[in-house]
Short mmCIF file of C-alpha atoms in Angstrom, two decimals:
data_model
loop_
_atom_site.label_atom_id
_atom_site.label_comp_id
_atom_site.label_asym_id
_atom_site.label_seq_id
_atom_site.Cartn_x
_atom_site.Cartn_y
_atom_site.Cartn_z
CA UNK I 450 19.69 8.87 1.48
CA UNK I 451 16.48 8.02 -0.06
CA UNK I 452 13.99 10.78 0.82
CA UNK I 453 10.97 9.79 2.11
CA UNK I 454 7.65 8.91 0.19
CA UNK I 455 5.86 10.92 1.94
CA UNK I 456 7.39 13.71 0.13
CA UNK I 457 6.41 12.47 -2.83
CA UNK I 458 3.05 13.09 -2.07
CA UNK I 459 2.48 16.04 -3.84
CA UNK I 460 3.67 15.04 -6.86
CA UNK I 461 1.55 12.35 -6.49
CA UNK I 462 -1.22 13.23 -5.76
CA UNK I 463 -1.00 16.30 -8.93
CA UNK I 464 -0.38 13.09 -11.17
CA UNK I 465 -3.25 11.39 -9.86
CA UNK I 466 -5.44 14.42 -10.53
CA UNK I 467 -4.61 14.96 -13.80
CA UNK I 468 -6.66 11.45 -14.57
CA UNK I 469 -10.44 12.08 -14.70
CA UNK I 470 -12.17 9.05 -15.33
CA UNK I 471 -15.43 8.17 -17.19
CA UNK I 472 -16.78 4.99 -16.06
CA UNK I 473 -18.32 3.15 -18.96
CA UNK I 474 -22.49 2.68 -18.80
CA UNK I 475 -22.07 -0.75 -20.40
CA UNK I 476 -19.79 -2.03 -16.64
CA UNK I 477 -21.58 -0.91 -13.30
CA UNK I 478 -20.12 -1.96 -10.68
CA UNK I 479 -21.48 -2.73 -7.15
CA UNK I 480 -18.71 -1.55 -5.58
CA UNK I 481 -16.76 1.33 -5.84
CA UNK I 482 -16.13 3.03 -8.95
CA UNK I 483 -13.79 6.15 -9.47
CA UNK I 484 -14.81 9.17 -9.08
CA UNK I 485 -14.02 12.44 -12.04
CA UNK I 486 -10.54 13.66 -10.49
CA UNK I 487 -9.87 17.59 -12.07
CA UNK I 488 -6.68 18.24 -13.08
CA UNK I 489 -4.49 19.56 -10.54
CA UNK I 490 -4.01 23.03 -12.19
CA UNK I 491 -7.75 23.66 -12.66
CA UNK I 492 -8.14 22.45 -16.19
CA UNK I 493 -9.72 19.49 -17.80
CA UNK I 494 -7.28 16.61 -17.50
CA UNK I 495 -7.06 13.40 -19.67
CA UNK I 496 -9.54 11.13 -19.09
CA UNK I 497 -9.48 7.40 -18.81
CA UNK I 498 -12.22 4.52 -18.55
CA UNK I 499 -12.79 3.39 -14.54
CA UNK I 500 -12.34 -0.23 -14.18
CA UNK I 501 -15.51 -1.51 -12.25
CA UNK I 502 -15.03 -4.38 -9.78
CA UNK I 503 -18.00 -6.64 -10.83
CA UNK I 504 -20.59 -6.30 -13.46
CA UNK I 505 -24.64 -5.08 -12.54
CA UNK I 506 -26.46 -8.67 -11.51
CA UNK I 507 -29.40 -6.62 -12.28
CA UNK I 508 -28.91 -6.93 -16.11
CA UNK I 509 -30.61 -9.38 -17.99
CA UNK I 510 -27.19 -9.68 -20.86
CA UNK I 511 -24.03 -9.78 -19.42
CA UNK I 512 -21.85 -6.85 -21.12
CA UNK I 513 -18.43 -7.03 -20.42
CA UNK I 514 -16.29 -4.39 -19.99
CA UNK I 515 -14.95 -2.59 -23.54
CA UNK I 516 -11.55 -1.61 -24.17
CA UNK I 517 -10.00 1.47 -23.49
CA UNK I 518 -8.85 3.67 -26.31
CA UNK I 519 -7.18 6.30 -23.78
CA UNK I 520 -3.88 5.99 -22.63
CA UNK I 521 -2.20 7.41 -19.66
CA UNK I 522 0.72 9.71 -20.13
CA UNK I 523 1.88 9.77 -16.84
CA UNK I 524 2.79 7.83 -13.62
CA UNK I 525 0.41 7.65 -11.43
CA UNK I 526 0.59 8.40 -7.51
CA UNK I 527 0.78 5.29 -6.17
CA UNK I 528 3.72 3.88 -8.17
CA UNK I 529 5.94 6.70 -6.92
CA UNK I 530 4.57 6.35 -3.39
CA UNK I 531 6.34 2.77 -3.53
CA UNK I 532 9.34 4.24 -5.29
CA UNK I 533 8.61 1.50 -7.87
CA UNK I 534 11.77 3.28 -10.11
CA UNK I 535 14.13 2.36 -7.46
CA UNK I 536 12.26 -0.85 -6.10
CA UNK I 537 12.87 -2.65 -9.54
CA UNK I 538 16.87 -1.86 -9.25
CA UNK I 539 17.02 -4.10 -6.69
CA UNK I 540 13.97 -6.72 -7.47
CA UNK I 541 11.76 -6.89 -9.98
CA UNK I 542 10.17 -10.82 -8.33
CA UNK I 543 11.81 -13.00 -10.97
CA UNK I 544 11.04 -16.53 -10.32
CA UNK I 545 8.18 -15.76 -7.69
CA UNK I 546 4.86 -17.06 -9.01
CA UNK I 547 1.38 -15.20 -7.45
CA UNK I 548 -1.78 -16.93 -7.49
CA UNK I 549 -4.21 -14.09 -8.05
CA UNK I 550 -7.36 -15.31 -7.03
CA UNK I 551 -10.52 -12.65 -8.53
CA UNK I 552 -12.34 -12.42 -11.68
CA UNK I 553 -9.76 -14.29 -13.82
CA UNK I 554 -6.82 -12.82 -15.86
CA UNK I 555 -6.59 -12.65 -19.82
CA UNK I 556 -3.25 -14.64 -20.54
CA UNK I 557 -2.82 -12.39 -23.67
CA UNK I 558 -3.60 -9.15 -22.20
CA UNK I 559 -1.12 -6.30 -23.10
CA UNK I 560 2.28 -5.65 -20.66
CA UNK I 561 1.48 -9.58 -19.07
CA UNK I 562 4.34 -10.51 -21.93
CA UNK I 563 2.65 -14.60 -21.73
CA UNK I 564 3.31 -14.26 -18.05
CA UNK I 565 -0.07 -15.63 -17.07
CA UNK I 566 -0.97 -18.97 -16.42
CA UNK I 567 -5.13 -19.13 -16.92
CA UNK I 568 -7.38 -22.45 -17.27
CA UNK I 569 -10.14 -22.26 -18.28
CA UNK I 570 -13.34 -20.17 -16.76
CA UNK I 571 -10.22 -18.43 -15.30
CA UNK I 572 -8.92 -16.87 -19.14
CA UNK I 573 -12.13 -15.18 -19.33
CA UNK I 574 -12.30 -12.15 -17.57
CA UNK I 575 -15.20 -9.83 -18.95
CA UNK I 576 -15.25 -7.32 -15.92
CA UNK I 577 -11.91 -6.96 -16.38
CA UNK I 578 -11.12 -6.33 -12.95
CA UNK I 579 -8.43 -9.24 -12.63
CA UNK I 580 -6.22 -8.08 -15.40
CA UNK I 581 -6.36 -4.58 -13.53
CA UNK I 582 -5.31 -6.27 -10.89
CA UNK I 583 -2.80 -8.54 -12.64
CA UNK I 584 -1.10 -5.50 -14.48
CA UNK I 585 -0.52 -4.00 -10.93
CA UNK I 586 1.34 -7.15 -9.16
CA UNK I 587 3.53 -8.21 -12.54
CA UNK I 588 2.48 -5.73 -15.71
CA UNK I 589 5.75 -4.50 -17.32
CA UNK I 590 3.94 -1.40 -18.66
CA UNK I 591 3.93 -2.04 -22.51
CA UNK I 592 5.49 0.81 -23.90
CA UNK I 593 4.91 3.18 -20.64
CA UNK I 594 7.26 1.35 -18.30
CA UNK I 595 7.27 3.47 -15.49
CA UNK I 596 3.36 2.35 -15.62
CA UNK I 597 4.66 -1.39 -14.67
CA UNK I 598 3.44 -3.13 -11.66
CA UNK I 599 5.61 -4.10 -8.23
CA UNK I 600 7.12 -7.29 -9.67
CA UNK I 601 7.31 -7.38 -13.35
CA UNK I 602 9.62 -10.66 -13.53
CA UNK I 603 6.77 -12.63 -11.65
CA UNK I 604 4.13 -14.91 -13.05
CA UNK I 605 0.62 -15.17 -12.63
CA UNK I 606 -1.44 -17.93 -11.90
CA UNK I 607 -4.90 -16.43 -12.24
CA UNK I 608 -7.80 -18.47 -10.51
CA UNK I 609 -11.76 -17.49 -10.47
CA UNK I 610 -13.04 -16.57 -7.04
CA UNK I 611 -16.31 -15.11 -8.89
CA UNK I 612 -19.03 -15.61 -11.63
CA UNK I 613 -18.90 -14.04 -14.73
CA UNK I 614 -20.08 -10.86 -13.21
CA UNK I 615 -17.75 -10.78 -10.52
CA UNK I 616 -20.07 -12.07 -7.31
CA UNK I 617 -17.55 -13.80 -5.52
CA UNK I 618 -18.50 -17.26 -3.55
CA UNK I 619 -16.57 -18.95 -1.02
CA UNK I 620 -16.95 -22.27 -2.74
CA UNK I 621 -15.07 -20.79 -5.46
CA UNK I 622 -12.23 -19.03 -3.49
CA UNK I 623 -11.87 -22.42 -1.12
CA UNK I 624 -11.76 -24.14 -4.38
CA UNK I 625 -8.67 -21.49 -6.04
CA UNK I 626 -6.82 -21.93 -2.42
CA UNK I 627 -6.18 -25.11 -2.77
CA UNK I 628 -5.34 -24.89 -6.73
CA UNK I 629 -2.58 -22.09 -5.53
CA UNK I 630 -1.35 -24.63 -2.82
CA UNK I 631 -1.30 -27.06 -4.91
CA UNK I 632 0.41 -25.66 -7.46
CA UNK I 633 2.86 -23.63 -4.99
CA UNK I 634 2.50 -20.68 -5.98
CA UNK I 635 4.86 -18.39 -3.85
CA UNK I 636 1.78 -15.51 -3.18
CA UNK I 637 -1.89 -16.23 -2.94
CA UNK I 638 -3.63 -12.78 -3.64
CA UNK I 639 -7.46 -13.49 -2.30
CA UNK I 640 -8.88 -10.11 -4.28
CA UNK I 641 -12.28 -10.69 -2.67
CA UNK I 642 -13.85 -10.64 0.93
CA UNK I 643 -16.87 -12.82 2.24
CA UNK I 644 -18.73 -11.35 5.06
CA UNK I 645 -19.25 -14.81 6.55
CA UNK I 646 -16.32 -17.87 7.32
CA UNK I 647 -16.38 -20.82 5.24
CA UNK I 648 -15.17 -24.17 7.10
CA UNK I 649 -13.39 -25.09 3.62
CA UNK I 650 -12.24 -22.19 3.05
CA UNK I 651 -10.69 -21.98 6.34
CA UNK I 652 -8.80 -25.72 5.69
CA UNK I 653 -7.68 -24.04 2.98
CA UNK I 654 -5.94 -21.36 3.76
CA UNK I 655 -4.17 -23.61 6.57
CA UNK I 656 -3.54 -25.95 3.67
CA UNK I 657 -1.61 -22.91 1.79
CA UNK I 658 0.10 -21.91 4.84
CA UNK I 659 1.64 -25.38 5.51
CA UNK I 660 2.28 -24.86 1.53
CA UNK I 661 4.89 -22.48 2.48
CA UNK I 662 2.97 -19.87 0.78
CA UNK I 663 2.54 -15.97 1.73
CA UNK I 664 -1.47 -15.16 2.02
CA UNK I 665 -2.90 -11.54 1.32
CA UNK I 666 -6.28 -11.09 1.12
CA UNK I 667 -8.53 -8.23 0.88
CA UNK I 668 -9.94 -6.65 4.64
CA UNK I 669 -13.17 -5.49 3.41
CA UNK I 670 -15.07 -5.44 -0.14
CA UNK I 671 -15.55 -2.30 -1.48
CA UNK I 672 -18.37 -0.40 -0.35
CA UNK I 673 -21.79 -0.39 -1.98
CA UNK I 674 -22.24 2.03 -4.32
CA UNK I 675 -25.65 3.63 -2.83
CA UNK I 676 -25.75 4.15 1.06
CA UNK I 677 -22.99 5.14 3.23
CA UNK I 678 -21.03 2.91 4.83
CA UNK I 679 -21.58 4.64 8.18
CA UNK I 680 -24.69 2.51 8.76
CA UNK I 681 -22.68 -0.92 7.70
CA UNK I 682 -21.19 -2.12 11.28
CA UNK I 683 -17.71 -3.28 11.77
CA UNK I 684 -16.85 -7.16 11.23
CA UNK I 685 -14.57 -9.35 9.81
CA UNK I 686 -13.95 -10.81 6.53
CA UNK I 687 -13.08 -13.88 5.24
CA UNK I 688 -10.13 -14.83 4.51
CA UNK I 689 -8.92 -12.13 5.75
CA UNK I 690 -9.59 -12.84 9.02
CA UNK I 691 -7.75 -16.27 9.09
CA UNK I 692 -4.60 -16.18 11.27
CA UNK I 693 -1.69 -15.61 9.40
CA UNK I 694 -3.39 -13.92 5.88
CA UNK I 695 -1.81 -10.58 5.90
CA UNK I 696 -5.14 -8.37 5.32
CA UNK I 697 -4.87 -5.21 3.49
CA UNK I 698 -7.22 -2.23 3.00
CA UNK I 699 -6.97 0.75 0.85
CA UNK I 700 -5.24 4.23 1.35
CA UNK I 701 -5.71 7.60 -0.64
CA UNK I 702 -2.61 9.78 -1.97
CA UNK I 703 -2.39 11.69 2.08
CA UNK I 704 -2.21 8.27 3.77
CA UNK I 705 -5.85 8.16 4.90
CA UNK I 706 -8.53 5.17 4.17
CA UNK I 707 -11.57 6.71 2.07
CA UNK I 708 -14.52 7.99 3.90
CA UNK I 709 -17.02 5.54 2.56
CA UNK I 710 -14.45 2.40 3.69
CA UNK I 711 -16.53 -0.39 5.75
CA UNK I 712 -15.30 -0.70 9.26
CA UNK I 713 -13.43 -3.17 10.22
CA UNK I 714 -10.57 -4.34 13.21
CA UNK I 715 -8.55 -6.67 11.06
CA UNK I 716 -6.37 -4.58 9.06
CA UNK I 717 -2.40 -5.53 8.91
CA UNK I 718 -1.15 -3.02 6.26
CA UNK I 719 -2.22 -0.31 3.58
CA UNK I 720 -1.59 0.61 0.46
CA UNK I 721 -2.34 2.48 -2.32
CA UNK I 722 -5.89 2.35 -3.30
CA UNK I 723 -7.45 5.08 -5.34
CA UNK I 724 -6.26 6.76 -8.93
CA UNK I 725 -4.35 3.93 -9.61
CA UNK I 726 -3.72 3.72 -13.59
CA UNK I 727 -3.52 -0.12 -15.22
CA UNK I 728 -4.46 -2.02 -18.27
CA UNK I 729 -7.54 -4.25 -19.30
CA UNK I 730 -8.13 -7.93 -21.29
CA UNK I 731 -8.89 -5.79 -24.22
CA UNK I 732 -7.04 -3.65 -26.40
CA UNK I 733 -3.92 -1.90 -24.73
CA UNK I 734 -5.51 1.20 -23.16
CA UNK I 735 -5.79 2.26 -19.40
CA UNK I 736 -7.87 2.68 -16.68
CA UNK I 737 -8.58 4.14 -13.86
CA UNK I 738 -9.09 2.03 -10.59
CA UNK I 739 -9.53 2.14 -6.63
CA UNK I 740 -11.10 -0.03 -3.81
CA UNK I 741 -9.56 -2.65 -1.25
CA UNK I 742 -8.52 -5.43 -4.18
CA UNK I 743 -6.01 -2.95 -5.74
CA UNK I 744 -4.05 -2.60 -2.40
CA UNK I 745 -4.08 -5.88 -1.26
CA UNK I 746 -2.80 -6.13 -5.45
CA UNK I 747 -0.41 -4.11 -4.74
CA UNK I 748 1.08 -5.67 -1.50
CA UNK I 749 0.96 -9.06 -3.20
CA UNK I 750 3.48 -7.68 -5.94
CA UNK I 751 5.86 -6.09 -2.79
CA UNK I 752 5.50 -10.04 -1.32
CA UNK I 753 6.63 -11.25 -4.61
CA UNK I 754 9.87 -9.15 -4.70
CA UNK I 755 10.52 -9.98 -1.12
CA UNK I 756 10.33 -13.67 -2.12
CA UNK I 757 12.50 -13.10 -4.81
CA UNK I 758 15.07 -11.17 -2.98
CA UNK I 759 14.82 -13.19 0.04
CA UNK I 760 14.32 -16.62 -1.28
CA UNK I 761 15.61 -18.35 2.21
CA UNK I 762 12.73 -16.55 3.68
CA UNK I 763 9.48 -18.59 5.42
CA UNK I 764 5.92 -16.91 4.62
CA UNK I 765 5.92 -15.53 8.18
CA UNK I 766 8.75 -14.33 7.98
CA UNK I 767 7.81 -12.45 4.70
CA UNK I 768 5.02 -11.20 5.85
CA UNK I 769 6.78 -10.04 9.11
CA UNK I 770 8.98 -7.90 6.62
CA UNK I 771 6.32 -6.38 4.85
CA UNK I 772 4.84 -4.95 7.84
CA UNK I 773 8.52 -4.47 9.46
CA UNK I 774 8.83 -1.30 7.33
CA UNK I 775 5.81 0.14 6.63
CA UNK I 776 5.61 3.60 7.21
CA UNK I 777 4.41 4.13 10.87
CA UNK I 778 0.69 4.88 10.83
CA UNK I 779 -2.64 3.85 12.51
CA UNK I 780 -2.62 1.35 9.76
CA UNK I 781 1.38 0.65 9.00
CA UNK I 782 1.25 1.33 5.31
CA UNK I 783 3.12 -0.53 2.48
CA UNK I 784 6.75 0.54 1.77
CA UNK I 785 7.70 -2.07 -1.06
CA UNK I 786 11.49 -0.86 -1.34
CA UNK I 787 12.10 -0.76 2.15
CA UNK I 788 11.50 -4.38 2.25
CA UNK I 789 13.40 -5.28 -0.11
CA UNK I 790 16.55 -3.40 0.93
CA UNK I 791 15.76 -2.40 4.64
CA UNK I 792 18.38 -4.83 6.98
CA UNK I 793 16.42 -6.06 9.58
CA UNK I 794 17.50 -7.76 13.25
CA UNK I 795 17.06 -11.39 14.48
CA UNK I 796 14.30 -10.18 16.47
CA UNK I 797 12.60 -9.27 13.19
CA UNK I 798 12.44 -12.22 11.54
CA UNK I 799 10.14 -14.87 13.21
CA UNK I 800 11.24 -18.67 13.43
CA UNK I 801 9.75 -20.56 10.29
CA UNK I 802 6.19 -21.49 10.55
CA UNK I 803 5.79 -18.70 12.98
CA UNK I 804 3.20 -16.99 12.78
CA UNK I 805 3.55 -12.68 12.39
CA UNK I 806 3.36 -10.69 15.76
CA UNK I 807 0.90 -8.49 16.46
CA UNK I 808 3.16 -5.41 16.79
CA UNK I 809 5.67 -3.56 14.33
CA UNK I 810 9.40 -3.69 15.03
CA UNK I 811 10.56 -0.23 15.10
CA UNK I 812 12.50 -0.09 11.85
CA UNK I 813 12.66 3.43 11.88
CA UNK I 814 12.47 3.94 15.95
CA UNK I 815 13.13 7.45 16.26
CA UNK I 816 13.94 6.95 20.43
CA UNK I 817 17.24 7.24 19.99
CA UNK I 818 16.53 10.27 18.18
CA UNK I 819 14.62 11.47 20.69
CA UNK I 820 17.39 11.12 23.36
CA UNK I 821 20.18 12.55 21.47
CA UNK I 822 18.05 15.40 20.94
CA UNK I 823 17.34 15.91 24.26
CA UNK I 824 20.42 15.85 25.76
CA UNK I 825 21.72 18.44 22.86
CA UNK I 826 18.92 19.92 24.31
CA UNK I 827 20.49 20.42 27.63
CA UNK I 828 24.15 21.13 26.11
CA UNK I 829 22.54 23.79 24.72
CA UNK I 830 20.36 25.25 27.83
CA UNK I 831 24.20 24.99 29.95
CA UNK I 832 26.32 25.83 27.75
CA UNK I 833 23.86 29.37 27.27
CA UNK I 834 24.19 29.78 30.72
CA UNK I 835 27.67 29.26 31.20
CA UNK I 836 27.98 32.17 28.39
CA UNK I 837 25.56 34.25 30.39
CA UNK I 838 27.90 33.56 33.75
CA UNK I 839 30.79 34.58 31.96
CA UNK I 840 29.12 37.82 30.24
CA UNK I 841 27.31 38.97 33.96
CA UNK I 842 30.73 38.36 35.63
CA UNK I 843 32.69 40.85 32.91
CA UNK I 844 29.98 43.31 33.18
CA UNK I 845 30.40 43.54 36.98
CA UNK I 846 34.31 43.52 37.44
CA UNK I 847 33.69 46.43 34.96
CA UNK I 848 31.59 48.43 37.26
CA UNK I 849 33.56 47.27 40.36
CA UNK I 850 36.40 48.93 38.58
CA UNK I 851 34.32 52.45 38.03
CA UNK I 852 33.74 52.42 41.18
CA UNK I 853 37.08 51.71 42.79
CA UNK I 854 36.20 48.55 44.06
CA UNK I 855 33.68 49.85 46.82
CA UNK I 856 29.81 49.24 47.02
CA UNK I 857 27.79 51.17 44.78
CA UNK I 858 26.09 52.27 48.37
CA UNK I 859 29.36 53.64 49.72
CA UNK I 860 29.62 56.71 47.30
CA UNK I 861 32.24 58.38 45.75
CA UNK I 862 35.76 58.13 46.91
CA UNK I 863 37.37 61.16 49.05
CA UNK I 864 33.57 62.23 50.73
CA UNK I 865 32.30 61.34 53.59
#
């Protein structure tokens, strides 16, 4: 029996410590960069470049992101939280192609093996932030492969849903939607959120729907570097918000969202979104990432090998799955091998077209639990007083004996 991630945590999480991270001046990012992790035993652990999310606006030359010369010697947190070892014995998403829709994707980045499929504005990525990204859904790991992403058989289709810098617009992402539809890609991964709906972006994403494909998208954008998000109210982003888009925010190692997260009600599923280790467009060292776009990366690779393990599937029906066997939580969070191997009912599987219910099937409903171990309960609670009965009755036919078999008030035999 496969024991449960959770356990796992503490591995993880010491893993996940033990890679500090020195974010580069030359890439500032708007959103949220990571933060200097100490090793877990108190020491100074290795550290590795963070990988920003989009490059300062303020700066009057665009500096893109340098390569790493660090590499990470171990695996990190988040792949053993999805058991990514075991995952890839049973799928690794051959023959599933994911439209990753960001900062663009370098086709010739390290542990992408040619994978990539980049036009374009869309081969240039100088934050960097797409590859990242990229190397999480279908990296192989280089020569570290138990650094390889969710689906390392898939291909990438990688589209621009931002400038240069990384500003995302929703003329771009409508624009990428379609291009992913078109092309039917299997997975649209929307790294980005808009804080306002786009009309075309909205055909769009019923255009990919009716493509047959499986929609994730990003709940929130990462939160502004200065300021707390406390004084950001909750709303909806786009496309996450769009029926049927399977919106995903980010979770650290113990299974909570981050403090500084932006509020929001539209949240389907997390996953792992902080210390997260993965390669750049230059060079062939790591980095250290976080934020919304590398968990709604992350459940875009656990789509893929869904797709690829359950080809007969329909995108509802997918994404029905995926949130099928998440691990119980206020947000159900991401559990890529048990939807790949986890056997689930009719009931579970939605007609095709259909769109995902609101509520998780109880996968792992404990109820039954529950009643077996209450009425053990009560086996127990009789069955100790049947012994006490039985003990109470010997102890008095003892004493009756002492005493003759008369009262205890009637005295001793032979006096009056």
């Amino acid at each position: 029996m496969r024991p449960p991630a959770r356990l796992l945590y503490g591995a993880g999480l010491a893993a996940a410590l033990m890679l500090p991270v020195a974010v580069p001046a030359q890439a500032t990012s708007l959103a949220r960069t990571p933060t200097a992790l100490p090793a877990a035993d108190g020491k100074k652990g290795q550290e590795l470049p963070g990988m920003p999310s989009a490059l300062d606006p303020r700066a009057d030359e665009v500096v893109c992101t340098p390569a790493s010369e660090e590499k990470a010697k171990k695996q990190d947190w988040s792949r053993q939280r999805l058991d990514l070892d075991r995952l890839h014995q049973h799928s690794t998403g051959a023959g599933v192609t994911v439209a990753l829709i960001g900062t663009g994707v370098d086709p010739d980045a390290a542990g992408l093996d040619g994978r990539v499929t980049a036009e374009g504005t869309a081969a240039d990525d100088c934050v960097g932030h797409g590859t990242f990204l990229a190397g999480l859904i279908a990296g192989t790991g280089g020569n570290i492969p138990r650094l390889a992403g969710v689906a390392p058989d898939a291909k990438i289709l990688a589209l621009r849903g931002t400038d240069r810098r990384g500003q995302p617009s929703a003329g771009l992402v409508a624009a990428a939607v379609r291009e992913a539809a078109e092309a039917r890609a299997g997975v649209i991964a929307v790294a980005v959120a808009l804080p306002r709906r786009d009309k075309a972006l909205t055909r769009a994403v019923a255009e990919a729907h009716r493509a047959g494909a499986v929609v994730v998208a990003a709940a929130t954008p990462d939160p502004p570097a200065r300021g707390s998000a406390d004084e950001i109210p909750s709303r909806t982003y786009w496309p996450a918000g769009e029926p049927g888009v399977l919106s995903v925010a980010d979770m650290l190692p113990a299974g909570t969202r981050p403090d500084s997260a932006l509020p929001t009600g539209t949240v389907d599923l997390a996953a792992p979104g902080a210390g997260v280790v993965s390669g750049g467009p230059r060079g062939t060292g790591h980095y250290l990432g976080g934020g919304v776009a590398v968990a709604t990366a992350y459940a875009a690779g656990a789509a893929a090998v869904v797709r690829a393990t359950h080809p007969e599937d329909s995108a509802g029906a997918v994404t029905r799955r995926l949130t099928a066997t998440a691990y119980p939580a206020d947000i159900p969070q991401l559990d890529a091998y048990a939807a790949v191997t986890t056997v689930l009912g009719d009931s579970a599987a939605p007609a095709a077209g259909a769109e995902p219910a609101a509520e998780t099937v109880a996968v792992r409903d404990t109820s039954g639990t529950d009643r077996a171990t209450g009425r053990a309960t009560l086996f127990v609670l009789l069955g100790s007083a049947g012994v006490l009965a039985v003990l109470w009755a010997g102890f008095a036919l003892s004493r009756a004996r002492a005493r003759g078999w008369r009262p205890a008030e009637a005295g001793t035999p032979g006096k009056g």
